Coordinates of C-alpha atoms in Angstrom, one line a residue:
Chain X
X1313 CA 12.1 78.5 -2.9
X1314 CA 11.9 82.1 -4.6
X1315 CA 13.2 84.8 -3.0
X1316 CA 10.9 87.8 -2.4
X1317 CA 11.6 91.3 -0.6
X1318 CA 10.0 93.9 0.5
X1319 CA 12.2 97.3 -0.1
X1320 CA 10.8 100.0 2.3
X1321 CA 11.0 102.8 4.1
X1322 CA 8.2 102.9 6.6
X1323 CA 6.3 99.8 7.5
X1324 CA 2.5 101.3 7.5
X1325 CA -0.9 98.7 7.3
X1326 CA 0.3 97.8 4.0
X1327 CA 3.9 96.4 4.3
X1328 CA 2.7 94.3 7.8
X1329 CA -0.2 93.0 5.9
X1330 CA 2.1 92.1 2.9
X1331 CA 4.6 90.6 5.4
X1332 CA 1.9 88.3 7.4
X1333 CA 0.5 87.0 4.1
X1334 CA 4.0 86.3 2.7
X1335 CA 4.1 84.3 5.7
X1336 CA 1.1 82.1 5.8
X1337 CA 2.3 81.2 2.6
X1338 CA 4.8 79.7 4.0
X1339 CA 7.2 82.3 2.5
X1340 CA 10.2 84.1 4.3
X1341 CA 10.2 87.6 3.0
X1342 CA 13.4 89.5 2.9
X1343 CA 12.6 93.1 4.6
X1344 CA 14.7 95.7 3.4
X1345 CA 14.8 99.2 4.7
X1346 CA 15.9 101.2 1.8
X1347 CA 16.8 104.1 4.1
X1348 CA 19.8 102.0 5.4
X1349 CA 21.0 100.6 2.0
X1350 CA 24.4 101.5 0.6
X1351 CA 24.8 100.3 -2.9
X1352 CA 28.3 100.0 -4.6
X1353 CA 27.3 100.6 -8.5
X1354 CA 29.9 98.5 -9.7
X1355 CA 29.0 95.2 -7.7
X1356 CA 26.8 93.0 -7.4
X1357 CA 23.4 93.4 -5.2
X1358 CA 22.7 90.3 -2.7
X1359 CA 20.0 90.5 -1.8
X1360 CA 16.2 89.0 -3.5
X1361 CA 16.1 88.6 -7.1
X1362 CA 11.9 89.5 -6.8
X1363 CA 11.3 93.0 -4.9
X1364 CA 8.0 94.5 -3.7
X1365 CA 9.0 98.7 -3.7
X1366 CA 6.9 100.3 -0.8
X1367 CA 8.7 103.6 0.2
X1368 CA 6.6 106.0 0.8
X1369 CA 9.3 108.5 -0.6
X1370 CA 8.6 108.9 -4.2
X1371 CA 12.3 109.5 -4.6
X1372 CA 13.6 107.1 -2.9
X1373 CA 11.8 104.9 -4.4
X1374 CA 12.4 106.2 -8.0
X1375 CA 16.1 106.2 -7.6
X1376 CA 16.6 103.0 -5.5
X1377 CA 14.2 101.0 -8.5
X1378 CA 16.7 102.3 -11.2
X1379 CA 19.6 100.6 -9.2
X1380 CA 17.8 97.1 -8.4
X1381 CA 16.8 97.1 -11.9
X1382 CA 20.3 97.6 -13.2
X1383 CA 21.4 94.9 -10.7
X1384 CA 19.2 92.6 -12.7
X1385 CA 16.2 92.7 -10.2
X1386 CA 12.4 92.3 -11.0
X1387 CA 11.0 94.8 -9.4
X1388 CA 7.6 95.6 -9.1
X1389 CA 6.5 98.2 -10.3
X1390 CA 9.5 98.9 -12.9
X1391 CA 11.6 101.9 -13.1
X1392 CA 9.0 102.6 -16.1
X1393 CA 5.8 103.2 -13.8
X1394 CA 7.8 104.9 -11.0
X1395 CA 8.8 107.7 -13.1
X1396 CA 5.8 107.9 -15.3
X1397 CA 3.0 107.0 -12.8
X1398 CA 5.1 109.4 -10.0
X1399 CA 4.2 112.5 -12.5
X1400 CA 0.5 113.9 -12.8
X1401 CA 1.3 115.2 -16.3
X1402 CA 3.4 112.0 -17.4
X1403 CA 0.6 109.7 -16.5
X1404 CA -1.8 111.8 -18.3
X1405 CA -0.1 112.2 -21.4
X1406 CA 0.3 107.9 -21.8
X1407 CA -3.4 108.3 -20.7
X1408 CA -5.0 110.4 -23.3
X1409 CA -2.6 108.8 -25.9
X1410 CA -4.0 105.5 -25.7
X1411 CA -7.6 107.0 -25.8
X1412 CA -8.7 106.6 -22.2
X1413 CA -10.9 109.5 -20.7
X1414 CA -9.5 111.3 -18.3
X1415 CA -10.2 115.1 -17.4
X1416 CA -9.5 118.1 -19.8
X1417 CA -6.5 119.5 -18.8
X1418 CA -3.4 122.1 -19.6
X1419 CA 0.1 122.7 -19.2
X1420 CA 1.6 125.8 -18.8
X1421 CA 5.5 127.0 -18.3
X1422 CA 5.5 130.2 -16.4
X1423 CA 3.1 132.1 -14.1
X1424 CA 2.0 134.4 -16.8
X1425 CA 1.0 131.6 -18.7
X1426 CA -1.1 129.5 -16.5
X1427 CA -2.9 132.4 -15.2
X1428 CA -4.2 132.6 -19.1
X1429 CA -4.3 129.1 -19.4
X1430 CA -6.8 129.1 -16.4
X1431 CA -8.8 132.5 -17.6
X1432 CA -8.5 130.6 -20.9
X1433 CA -9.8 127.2 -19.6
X1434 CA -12.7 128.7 -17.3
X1435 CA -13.4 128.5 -13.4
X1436 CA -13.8 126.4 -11.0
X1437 CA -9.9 124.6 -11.8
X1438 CA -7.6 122.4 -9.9
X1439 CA -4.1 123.3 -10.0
X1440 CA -2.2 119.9 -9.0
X1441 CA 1.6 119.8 -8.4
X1442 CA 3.4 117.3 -10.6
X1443 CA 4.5 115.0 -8.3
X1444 CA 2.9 114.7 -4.8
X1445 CA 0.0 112.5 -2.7
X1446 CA -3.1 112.4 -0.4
X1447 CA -4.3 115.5 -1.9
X1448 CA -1.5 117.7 -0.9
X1449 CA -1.2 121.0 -2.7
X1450 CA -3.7 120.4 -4.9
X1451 CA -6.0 123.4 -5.2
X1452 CA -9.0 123.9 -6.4
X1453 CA -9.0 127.4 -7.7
X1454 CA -12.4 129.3 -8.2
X1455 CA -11.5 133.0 -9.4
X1456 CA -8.7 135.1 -10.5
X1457 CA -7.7 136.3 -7.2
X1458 CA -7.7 132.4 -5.9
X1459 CA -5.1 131.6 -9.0
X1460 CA -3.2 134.7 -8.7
X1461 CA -2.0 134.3 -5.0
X1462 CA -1.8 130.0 -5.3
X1463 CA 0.6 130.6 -8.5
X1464 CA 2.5 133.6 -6.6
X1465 CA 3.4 131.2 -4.5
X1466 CA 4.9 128.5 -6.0
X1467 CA 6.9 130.7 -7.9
X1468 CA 8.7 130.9 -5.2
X1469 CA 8.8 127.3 -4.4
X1470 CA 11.4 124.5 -5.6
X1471 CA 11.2 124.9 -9.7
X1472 CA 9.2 121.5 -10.3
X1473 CA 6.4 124.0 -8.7
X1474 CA 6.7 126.4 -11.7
X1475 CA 5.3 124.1 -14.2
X1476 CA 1.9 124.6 -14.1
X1477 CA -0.5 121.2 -14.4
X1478 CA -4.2 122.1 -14.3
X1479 CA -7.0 120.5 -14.8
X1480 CA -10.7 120.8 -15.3
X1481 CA -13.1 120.8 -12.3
X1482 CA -15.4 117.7 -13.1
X1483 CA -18.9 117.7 -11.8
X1484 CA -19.7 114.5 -10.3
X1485 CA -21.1 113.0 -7.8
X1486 CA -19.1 113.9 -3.9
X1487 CA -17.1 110.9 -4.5
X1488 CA -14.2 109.3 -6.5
X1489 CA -13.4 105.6 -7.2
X1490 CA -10.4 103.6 -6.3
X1491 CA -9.2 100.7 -7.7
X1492 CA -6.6 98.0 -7.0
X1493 CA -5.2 96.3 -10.3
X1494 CA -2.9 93.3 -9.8
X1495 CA -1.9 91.7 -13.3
X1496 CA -4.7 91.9 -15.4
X1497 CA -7.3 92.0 -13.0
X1498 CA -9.2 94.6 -10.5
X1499 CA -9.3 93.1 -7.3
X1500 CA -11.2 95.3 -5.2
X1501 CA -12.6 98.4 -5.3
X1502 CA -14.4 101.5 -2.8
X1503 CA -16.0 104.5 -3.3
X1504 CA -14.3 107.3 -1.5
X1505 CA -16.2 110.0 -0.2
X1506 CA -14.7 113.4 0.9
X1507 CA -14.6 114.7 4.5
X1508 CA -16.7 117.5 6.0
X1509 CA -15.9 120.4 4.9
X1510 CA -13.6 118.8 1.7
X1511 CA -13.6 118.6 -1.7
X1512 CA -11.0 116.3 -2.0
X1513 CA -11.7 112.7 -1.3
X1514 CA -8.3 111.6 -0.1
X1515 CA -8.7 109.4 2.8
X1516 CA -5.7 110.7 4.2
X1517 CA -7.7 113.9 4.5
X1518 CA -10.8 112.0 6.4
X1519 CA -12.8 111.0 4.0
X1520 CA -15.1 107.5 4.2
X1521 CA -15.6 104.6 2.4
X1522 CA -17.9 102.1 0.5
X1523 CA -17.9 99.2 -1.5
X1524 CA -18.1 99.4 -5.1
X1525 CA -18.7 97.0 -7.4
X1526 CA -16.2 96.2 -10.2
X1527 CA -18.6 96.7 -13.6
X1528 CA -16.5 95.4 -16.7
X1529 CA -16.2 99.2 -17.9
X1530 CA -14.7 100.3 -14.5
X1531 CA -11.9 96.7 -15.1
X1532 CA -11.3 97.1 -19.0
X1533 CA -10.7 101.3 -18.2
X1534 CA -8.2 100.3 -15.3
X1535 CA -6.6 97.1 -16.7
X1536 CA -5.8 99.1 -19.8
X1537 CA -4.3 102.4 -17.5
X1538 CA -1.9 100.0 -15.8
X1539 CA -0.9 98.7 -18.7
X1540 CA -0.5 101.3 -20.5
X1541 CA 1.8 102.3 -17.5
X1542 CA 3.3 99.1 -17.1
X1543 CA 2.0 98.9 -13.9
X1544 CA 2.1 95.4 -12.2
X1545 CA 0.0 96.3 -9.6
X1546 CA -1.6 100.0 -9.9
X1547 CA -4.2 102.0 -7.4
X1548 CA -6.5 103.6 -10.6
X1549 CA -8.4 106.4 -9.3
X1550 CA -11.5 107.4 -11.0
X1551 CA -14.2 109.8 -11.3
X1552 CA -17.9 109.6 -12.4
X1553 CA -18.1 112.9 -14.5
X1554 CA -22.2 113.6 -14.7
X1555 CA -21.8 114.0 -18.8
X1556 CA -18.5 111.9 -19.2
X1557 CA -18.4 109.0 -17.3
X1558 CA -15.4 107.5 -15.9
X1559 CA -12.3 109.5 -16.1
X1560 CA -8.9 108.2 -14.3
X1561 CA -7.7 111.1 -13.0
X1562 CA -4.3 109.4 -11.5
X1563 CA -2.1 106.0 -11.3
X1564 CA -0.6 105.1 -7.7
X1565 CA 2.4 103.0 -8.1
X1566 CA 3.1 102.4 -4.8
X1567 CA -0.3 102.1 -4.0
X1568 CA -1.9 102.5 -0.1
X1569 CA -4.8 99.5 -0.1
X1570 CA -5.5 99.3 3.5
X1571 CA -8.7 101.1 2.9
X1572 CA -10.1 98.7 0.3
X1573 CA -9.1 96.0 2.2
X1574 CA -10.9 97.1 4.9
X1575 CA -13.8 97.7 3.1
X1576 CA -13.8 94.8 1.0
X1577 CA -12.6 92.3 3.3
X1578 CA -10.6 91.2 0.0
X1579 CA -7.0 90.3 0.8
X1580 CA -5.4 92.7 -1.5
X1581 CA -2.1 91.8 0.2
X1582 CA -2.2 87.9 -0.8
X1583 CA -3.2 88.7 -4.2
X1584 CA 0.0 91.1 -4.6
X1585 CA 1.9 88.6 -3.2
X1586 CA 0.9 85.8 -5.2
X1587 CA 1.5 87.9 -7.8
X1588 CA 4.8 88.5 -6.9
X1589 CA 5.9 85.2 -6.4
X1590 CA 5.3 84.3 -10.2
X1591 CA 7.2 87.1 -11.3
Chain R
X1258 CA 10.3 101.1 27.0
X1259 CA 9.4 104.6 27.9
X1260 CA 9.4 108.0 25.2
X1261 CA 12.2 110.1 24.9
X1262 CA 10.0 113.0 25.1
X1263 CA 7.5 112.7 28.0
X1264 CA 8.7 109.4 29.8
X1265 CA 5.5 107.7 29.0
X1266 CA 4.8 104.4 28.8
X1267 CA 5.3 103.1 24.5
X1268 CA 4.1 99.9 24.0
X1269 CA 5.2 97.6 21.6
X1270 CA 3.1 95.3 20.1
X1271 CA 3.5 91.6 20.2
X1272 CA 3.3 91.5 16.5
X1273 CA 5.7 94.3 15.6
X1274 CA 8.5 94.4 13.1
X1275 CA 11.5 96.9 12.9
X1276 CA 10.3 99.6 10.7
X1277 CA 7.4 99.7 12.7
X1278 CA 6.2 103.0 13.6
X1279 CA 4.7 102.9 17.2
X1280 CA 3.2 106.3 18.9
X1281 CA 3.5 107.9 22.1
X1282 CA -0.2 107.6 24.0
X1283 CA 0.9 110.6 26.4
X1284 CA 2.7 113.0 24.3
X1285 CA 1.8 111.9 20.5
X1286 CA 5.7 111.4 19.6
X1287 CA 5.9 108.9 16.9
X1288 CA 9.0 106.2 16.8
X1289 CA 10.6 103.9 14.5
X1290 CA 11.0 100.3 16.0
X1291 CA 14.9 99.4 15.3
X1292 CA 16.3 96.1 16.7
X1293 CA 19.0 96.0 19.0
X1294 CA 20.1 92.8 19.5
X1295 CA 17.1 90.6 20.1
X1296 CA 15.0 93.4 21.7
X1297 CA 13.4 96.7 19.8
X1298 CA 14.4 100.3 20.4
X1299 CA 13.0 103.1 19.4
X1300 CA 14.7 106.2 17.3
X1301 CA 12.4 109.2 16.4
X1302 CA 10.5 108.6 13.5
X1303 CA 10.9 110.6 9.5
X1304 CA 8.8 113.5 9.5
X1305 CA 6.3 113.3 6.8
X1306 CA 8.5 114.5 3.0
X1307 CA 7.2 116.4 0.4
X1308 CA 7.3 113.4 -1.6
X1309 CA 5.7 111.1 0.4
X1310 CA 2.9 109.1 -1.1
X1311 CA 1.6 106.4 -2.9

């Protein structure tokens, strides 16, 4: 029988759900904590040749992924989506190079510079740090003051902070889309609408959810987004731009799915699993 | 088992595994199931990083 892990850091919704339905299939699923692993480079790894990476920590999970790949593992997702769906401006340069809409949006290297990028680009913006989750630090700036004081202050943050990723505000309507790819298929998606008082829709910041149903643009646009990241199994978040349509505005690679399980009733854990297993 | 914090009562649930992360009803103090032997402990859980997500 295959061998299948689960390398993680926190056991949330997800990693119990992917445990129980690991087990009514009859599986034994290795857990590993990657917080207590200690790796000698130059031997071998025992442990599952098929690995699930769930740590929440985008590093850990980055750097431990490079070692189980060089130790000959399968690990899903490869070192390839950790370190180009882990980056806002990565992901969006594959993206927009394989033609899929996504919102307009500059770089800029200094503090001068994105304050006229931004003046350039026109208000309302959203200022996103590069790397980062569930909304945090990502600000949606709607004058010069606004960008002035956010920028002064990640200049004197960590480095990472001083390269500036901005993107257009997109009217739509006070919702985004997420979707769960597995393979080549969407299994499940929700609507996600922001909290009171939010502009965000990060359920992690209290928004709700509804079902919505997978049309074959809202599958081709997401199927192709994972693939383009090599993505095994990818959360695409999308938004319905009133003049645009559907833009992906990021790629999760460790993707949260207890919400559109919830919602769906679909057991996204079982498909990722089965998945998994014939890997 | 009892928190570390406020002495009350944790509960673990039938259907936990290590990694777990179970929460103080009294105080709010969040814990990391660990096994000890054949039994869970508990040992304060991370705080949230800057790079946690998804």
């Amino acid at each position: 029988m295959k061998r299948l892990g689960i390398v993680y850091d926190n056991i949330r919704l997800e990693e119990k759900a992917l445990v129980d339905a690991a087990k009514r299939r009859g599986i034994e699923v290795e857990t590993i904590n990657c917080a207590d692993l200690k790796i000698r480079l130059d031997d071998g790894l025992n442990i599952p040749d098929v690995l699930l990476q769930r740590c929440v920590s985008y590093f850990r999970s980055l750097h431990s992924t490079s070692v189980f790949e060089s130790k000959g593992k399968r690990v899903i997702n490869q070192l390839f989506t950790s370190i180009y769906a882990g980056n806002k401006l990565f992901t969006q340069l594959l993206l927009k190079n394989a033609n899929i809409p996504t919102p307009k949006s500059v770089i800029a290297f200094s503090a001068e510079s994105a304050l006229a990028a931004i003046e350039e680009f026109g208000y309302p913006v959203v200022l996103k740090p590069l790397i980062g989750s569930w909304g945090r630090m990502v600000a949606l700036l709607r004058d010069k003051d606004a960008a002035s004081a956010v920028i002064d202050d990640r200049e004197h943050m960590f480095p990472l902070y001083h390269v500036y990723y901005i993107e257009e505000f997109v009217n739509r309507p006070p919702r985004d889309i997420r979707a769960i790819v597995v393979g080549e298929q969407v299994i499940g998606a929700i609507y996600r609408y922001a909290g009171k008082d939010q502009w965000k829709t990060n359920m992690a910041l209290g928004g709700r959810a509804e079902v919505c149903k997978v049309s074959k643009e809202l599958e081709d646009l997401c199927v192709k987004a994972a693939k383009v990241l090599k993505a095994d199994i990818a959360g695409v978040d999308l938004m319905e731009s009133n003049d645009k349509g559907l833009l992906i505005h990021e790629v999760n690679n460790t993707t949260e799915f207890k919400n559109v399980a919830r919602v769906t009733g679909i057991d996204i854990a079982g498909s990722m699993i089965d998945y998994a297993l014939k890997c | 088992m009892n928190c570390p914090e406020c002495d009350g009562e944790i509960r673990v649930p039938d259907d936990a595994i290590e990694g777990e992360i179970v929460t103080c009803p009294d105080c709010g103090a969040s814990y990391e199931l660990v096994k000890s032997n054949d039994r869970f402990d508990i040992k304060p859980a991370q705080a949230v990083g800057e790079d946690w997500g998804e």
